[in-house]
Coordinates of C-alpha atoms in Angstrom, one line a residue:
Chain A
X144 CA -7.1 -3.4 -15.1
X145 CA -4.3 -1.9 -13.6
X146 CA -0.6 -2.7 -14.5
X147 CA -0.4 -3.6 -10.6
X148 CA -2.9 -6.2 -11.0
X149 CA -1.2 -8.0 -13.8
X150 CA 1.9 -7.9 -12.0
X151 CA 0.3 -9.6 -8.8
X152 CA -0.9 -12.4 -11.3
X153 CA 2.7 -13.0 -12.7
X154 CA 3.6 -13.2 -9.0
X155 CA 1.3 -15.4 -7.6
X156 CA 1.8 -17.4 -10.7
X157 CA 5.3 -17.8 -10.2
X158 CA 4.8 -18.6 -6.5
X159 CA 2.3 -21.9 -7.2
X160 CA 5.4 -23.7 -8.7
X161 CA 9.2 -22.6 -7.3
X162 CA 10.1 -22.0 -3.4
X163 CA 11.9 -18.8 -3.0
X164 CA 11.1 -16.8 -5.7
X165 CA 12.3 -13.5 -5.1
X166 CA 10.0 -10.7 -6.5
X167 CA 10.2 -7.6 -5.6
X168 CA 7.0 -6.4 -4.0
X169 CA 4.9 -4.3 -5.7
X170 CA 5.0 -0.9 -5.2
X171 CA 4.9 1.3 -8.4
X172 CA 1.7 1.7 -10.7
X173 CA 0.0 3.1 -8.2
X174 CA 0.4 6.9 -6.3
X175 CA 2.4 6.1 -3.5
X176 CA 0.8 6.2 -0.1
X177 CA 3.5 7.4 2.1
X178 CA 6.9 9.4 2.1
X179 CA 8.1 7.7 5.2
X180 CA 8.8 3.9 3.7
X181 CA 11.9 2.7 2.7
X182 CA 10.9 0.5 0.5
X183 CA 9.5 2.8 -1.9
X184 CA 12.9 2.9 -3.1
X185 CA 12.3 -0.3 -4.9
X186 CA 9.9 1.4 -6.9
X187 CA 12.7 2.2 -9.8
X188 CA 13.5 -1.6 -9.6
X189 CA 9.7 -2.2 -10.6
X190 CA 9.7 -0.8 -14.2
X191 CA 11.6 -3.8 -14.8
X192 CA 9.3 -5.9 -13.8
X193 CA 8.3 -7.9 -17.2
X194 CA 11.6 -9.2 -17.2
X195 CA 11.1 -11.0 -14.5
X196 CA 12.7 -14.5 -15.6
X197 CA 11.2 -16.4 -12.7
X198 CA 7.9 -15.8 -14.9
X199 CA 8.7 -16.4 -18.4
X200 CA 10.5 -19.9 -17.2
X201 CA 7.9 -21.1 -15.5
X202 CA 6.0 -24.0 -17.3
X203 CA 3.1 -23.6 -16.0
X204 CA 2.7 -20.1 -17.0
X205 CA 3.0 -21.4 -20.4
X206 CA -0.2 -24.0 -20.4
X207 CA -2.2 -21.6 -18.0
X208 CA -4.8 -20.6 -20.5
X209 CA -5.9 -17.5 -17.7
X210 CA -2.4 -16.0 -18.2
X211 CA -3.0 -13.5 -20.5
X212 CA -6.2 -12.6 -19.9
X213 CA -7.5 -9.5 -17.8
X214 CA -8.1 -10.8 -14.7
X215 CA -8.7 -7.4 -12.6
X216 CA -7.9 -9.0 -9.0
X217 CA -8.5 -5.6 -7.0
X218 CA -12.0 -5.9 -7.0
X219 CA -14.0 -8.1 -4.2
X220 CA -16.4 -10.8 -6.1
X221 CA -19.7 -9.0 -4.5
X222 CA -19.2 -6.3 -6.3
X223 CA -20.3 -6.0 -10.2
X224 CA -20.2 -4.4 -13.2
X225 CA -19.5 -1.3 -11.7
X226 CA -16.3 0.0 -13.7
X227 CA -14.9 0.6 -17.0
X228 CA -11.4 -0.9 -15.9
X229 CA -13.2 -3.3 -13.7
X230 CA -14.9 -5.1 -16.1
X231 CA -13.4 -8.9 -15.7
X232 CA -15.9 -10.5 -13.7
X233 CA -18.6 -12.1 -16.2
X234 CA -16.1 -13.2 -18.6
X235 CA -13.6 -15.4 -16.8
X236 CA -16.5 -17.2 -14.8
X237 CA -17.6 -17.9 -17.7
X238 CA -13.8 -19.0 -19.2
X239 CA -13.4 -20.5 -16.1
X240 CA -15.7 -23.7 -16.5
X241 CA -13.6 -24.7 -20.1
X242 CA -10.4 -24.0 -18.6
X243 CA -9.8 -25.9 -14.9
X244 CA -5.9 -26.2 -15.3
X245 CA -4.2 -26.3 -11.8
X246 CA -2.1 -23.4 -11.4
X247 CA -4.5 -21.0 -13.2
X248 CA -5.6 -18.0 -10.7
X249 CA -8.9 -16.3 -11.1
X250 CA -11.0 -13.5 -9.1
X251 CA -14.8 -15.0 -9.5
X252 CA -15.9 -18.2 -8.9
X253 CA -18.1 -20.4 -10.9
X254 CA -21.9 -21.0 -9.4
X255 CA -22.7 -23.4 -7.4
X256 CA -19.8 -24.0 -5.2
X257 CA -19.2 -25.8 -1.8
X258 CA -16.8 -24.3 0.6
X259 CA -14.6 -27.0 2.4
X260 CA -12.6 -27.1 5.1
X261 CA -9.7 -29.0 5.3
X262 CA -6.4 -28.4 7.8
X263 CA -8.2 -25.4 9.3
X264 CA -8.2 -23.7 5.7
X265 CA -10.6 -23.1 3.2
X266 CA -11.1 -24.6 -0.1
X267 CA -14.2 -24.0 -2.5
X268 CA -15.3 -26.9 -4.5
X269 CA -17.2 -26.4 -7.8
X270 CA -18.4 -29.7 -9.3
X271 CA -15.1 -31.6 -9.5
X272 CA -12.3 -28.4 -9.4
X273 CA -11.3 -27.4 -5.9
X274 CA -10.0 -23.5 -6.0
X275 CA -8.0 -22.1 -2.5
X276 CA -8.6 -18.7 -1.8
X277 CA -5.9 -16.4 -0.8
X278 CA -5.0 -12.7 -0.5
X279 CA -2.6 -11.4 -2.8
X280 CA -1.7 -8.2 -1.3
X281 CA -5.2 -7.2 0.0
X282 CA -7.6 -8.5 -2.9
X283 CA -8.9 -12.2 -2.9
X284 CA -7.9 -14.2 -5.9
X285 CA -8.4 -17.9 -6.1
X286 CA -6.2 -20.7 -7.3
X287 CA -7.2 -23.9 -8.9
X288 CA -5.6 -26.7 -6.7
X289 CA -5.8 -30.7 -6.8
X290 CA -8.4 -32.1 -4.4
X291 CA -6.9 -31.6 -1.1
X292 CA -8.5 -34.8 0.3
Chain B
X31 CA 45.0 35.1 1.3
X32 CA 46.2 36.3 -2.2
X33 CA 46.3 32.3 -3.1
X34 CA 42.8 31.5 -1.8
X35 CA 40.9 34.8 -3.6
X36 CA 42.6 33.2 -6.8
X37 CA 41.3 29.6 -5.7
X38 CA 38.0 31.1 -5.3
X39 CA 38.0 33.0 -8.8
X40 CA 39.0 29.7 -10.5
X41 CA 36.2 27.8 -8.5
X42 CA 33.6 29.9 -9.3
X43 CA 34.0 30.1 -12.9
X44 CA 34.7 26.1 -13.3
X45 CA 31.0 26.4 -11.8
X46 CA 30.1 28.4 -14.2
X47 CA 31.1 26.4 -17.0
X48 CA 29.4 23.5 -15.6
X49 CA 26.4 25.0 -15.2
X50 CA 23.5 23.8 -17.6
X51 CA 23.2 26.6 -20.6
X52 CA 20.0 28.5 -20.7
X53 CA 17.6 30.0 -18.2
X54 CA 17.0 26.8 -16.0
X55 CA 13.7 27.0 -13.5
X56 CA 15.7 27.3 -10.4
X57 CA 15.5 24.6 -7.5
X58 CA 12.8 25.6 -4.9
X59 CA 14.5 26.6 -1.9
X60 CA 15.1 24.3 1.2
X61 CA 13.6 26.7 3.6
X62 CA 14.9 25.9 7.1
X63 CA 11.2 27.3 8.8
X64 CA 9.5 24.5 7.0
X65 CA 11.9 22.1 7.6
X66 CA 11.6 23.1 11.5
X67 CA 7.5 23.2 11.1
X68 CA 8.3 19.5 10.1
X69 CA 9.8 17.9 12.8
X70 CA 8.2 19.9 14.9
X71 CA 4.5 17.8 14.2
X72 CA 6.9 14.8 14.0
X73 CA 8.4 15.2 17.5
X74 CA 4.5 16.0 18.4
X75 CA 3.4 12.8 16.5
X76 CA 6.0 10.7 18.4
X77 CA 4.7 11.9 22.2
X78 CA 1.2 10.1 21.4
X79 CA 0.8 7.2 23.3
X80 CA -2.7 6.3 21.4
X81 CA -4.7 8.3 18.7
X82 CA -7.1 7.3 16.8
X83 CA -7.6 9.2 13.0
X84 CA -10.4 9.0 10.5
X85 CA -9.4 10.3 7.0
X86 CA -11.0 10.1 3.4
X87 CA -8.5 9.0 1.2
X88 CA -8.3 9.5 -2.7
X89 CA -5.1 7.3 -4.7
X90 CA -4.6 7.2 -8.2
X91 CA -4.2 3.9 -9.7
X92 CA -2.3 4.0 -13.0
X93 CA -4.3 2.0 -16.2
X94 CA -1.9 0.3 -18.5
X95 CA -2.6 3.4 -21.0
X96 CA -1.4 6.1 -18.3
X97 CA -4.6 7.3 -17.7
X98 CA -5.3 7.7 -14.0
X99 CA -8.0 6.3 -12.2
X100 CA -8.9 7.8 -8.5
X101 CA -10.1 5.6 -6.0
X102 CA -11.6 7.0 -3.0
X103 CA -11.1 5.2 0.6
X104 CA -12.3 6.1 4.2
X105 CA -10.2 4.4 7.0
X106 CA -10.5 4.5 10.6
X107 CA -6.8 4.1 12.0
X108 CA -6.4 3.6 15.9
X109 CA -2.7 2.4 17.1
X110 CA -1.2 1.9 19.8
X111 CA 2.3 2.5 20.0
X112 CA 4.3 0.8 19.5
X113 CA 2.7 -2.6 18.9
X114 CA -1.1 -2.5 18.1
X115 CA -3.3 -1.4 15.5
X116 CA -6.5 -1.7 14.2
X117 CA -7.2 -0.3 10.6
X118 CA -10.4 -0.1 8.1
X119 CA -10.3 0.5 4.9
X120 CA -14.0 0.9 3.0
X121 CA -13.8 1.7 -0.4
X122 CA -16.0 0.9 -3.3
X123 CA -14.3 -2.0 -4.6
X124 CA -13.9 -3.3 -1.0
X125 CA -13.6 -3.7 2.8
X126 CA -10.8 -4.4 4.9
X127 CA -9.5 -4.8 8.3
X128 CA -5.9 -5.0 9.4
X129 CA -5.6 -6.1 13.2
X130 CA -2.5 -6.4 15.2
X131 CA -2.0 -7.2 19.1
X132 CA 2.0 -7.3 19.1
X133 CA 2.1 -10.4 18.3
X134 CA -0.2 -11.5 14.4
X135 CA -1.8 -9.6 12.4
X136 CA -5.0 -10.4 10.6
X137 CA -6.5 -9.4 7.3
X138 CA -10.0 -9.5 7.3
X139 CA -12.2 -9.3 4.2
X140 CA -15.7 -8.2 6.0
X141 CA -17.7 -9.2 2.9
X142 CA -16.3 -12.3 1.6
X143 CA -15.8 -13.4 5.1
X144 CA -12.5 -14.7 4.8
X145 CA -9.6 -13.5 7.0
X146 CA -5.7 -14.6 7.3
X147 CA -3.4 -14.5 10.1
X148 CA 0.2 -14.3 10.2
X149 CA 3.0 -14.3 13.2
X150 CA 3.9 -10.4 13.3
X151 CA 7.3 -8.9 14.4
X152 CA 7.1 -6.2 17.7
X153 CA 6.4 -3.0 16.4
X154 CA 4.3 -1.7 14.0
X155 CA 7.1 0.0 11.8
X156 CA 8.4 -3.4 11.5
X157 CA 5.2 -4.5 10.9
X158 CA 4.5 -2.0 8.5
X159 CA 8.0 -3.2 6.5
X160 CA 7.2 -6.7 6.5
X161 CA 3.7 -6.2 5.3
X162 CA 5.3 -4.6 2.4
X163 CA 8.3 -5.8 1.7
X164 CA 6.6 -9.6 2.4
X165 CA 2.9 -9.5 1.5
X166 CA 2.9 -6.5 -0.5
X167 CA 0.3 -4.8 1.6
X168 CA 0.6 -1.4 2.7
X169 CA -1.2 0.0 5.7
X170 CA -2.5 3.0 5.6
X171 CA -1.7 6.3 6.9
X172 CA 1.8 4.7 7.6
X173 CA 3.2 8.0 8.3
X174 CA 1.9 8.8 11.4
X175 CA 3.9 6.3 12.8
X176 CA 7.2 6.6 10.6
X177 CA 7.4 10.7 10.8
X178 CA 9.9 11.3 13.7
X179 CA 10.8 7.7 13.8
X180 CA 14.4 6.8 13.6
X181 CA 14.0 6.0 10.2
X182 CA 13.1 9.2 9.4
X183 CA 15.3 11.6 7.7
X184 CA 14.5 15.2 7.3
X185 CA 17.9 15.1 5.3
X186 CA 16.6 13.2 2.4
X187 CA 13.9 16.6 1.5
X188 CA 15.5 18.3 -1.1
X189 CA 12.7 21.4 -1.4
X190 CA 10.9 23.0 1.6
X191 CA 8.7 25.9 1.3
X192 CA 6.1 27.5 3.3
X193 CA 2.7 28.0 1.5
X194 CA 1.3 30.1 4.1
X195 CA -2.2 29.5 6.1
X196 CA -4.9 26.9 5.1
X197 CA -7.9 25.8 6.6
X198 CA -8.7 21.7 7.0
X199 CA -12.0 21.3 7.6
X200 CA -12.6 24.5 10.1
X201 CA -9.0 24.2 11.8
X202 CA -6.9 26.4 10.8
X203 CA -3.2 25.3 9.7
X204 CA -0.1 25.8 7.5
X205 CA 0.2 25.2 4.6
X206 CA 3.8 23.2 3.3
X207 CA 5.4 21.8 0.2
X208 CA 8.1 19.1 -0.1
X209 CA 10.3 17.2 -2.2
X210 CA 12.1 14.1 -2.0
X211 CA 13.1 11.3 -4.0
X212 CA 10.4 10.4 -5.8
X213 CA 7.9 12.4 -4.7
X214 CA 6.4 16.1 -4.5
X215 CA 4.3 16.1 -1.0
X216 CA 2.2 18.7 0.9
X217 CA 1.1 19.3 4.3
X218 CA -1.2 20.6 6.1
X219 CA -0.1 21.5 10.0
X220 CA -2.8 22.5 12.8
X221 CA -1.5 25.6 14.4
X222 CA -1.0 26.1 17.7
X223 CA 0.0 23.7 20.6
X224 CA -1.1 20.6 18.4
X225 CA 0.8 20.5 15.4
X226 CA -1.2 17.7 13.8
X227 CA -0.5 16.7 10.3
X228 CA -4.3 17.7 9.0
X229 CA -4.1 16.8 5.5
X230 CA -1.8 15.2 3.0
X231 CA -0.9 14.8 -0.7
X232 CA 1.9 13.1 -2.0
X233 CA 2.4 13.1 -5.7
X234 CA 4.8 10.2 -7.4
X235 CA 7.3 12.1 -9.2
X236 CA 8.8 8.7 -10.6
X237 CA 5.9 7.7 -12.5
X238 CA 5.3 9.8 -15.6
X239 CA 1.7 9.8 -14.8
X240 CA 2.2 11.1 -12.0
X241 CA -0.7 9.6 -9.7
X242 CA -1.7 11.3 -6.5
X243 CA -2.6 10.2 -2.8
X244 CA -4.6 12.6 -0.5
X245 CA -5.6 12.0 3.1
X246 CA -7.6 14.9 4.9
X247 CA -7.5 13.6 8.6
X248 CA -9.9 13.9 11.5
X249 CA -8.0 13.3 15.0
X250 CA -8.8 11.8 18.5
X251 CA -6.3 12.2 20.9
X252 CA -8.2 10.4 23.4
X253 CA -9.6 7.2 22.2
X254 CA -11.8 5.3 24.4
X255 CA -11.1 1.5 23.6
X256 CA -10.5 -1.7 25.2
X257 CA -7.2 -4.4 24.7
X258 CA -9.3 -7.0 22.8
X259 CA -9.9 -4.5 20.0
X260 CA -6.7 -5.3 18.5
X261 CA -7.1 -9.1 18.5
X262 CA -9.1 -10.7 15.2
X263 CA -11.7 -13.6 16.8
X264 CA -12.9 -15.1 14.0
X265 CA -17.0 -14.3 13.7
X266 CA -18.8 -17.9 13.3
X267 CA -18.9 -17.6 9.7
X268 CA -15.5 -16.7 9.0
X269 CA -13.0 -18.7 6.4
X270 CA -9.7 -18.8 7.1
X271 CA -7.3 -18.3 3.9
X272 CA -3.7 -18.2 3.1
X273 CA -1.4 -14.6 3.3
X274 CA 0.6 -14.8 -0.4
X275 CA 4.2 -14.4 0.3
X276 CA 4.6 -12.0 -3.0
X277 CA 8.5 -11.6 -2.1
X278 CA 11.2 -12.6 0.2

């Protein structure tokens, strides 16, 4: 798992529970893909990023059993197995079903889910935990939410 | 005149002095030809109305231990300027399509099926800023819409040097070397009347790792394609998710 996608976690973490947390957008970790953006200049301000406070305070981070673990987001769910530093699939599916805290974030779903529609926006239910899809930067991660209805 | 001569003396020894002791590699040169070669395919760049570009990509990804991990990419890339796009990216871990008509833009996992839409500002520099700054996406091949743009600064390259000829794929071009802040770059320029950026590599210099991003592009300077390519309509089967907002 990349350093990128641990930091995207922290992020989306930290989003589920404040408004307005200001993180600075990923960049670094990764060979940059352009010489033309201006915001690669917050690239320096990215080695920082573990000290993020917005993180570290954040309760939920601190009961969210799927913090720590490797959850490689960058990957999409059809694919498997393929990759030494891809390897997270099989194991947090199979975390996933003991630990259903709301808040926690992971990249593969359990079997046997339902997807839902509710306000134009889609929610997969698996037995009784509802997860929301979402894009974090470009990869799909999902988020265990409260029933929606 | 006797004054300044002395001026100069003292000058140039205070230089002297502060120079760094022991044989230092010297700075490459900032060679004014390949500075010109440079905005010359940037001026070039900015008179296309429409293009379309298909280019294999490799981009390091940096593991936690520093070892590097290349992942390759082809995208198809067809703008127009200043305010629509349409991108795909295809790589082994995934598909994607960016879509923008001037007024959202639209990810679109092909696979999954899912897809989100967001309101977009009116260009796609500014599109390309608040997709990064924002949503922490970058689109790629950026910089054939940023080179020659007005925030575009030949100033900032600190090295310049001409490489001499290279050939991209049969075309012939020249080969050039760059620095900036941040990053050692090369590129490749089609000679003749078409000085086309033909391949790329830009190296992070701020990473100790130093990961690597290549582009080898294929050009179409006359795309055939209708309006409604750069609108998303949703395929029957499609799921609509949220855009996370990964900074502000």
């Amino acid at each position: 798992m990349t350093r990128l996608a641990k930091s995207s976690i922290a992020i989306a973490l930290a989003l589920l529970v404040g408004p307005a947390v200001a993180v600075p957008a990923h960049a670094g970790d990764r060979a940059r893909t352009s010489v033309n953006r201006n915001k690669n200049e917050n690239r320096n301000t990215n080695v920082n990023r573990n000290k993020n406070v917005n993180v570290n305070s954040n309760r939920n981070v601190n009961r969210n059993v799927n913090v720590d673990r490797d959850v490689d987001i960058d990957v999409d769910v059809d694919r498997h197995g393929c990759c030494y530093h891809h390897h997270s699939g099989w194991g947090v599916a199979a975390a996933v079903t003991t630990a259903v805290v709301v808040g926690s974030i992971v990249n593969t779903l359990p079997p046997s889910c339902t997807v839902v529609m509710v306000n134009g926006f889609t929610y997969q239910q698996c037995g009784n935990t509802w997860y929301q899809p979402q894009f974090v930067g470009t990869s799909t991660t999902y988020v265990v939410v409260n029933a929606p209805r | 005149m006797k004054r300044t001569r002395y001026f100069g003396a003292v000058l140039a020894a205070m230089l002297a002095l502060s120079a760094p002791a022991g044989a230092q590699t010297p700075a490459p040169a900032k060679d004014p030809a390949a500075i010109a070669a440079l905005e010359s395919m940037s001026a070039y760049l900015r008179t296309l109305k429409a293009f379309q570009v298909e280019s294999l990509t490799t981009t390091d990804d940096v593991l936690d231990d520093g070892l590097l991990s290349q992942q390759a990419a082809k995208n198809t890339f067809l703008v127009e300027m200043p305010n629509k796009l349409f991108v795909t990216v295809s790589s082994d871990a995934k598909e994607r399509s960016f879509l923008y008509d001037g007024k959202n833009f639209t990810l679109w996992a092909s696979r999954s099926r899912y897809y989100a839409t967001v309101p977009a500002p009116a260009t796609v520099r500014e599109l390309d800023d608040e997709l990064n700054n924002k949503y922490g996406i970058e689109i790629p091949l950026a910089d054939l819409f940023r080179f020659g743009s007005p925030t575009w600064n030949a100033a900032d390259i600190t090295a310049a040097v001409d490489l001499g000829p290279g050939t991209v794929l049969g075309v012939t071009c020249q080969h050039y070397a760059f620095r900036q802040d941040g990053a050692d770059w090369q590129v490749w320029i089609q000679k003749g009347a078409f000085p086309l950026p033909r391949k790329l590599v830009i190296t992070t210099t701020d990473d100790p790792a130093r990961p690597q991003h290549s582009a080898v592009l294929s050009w179409n300077l006359a795309p055939s394609y209708n309006a409604e390519a750069f609108t998303f309509v949703p395929p029957a089967d499609a799921k609509r998710i949220a855009l996370a907002v990964v900074s502000q």
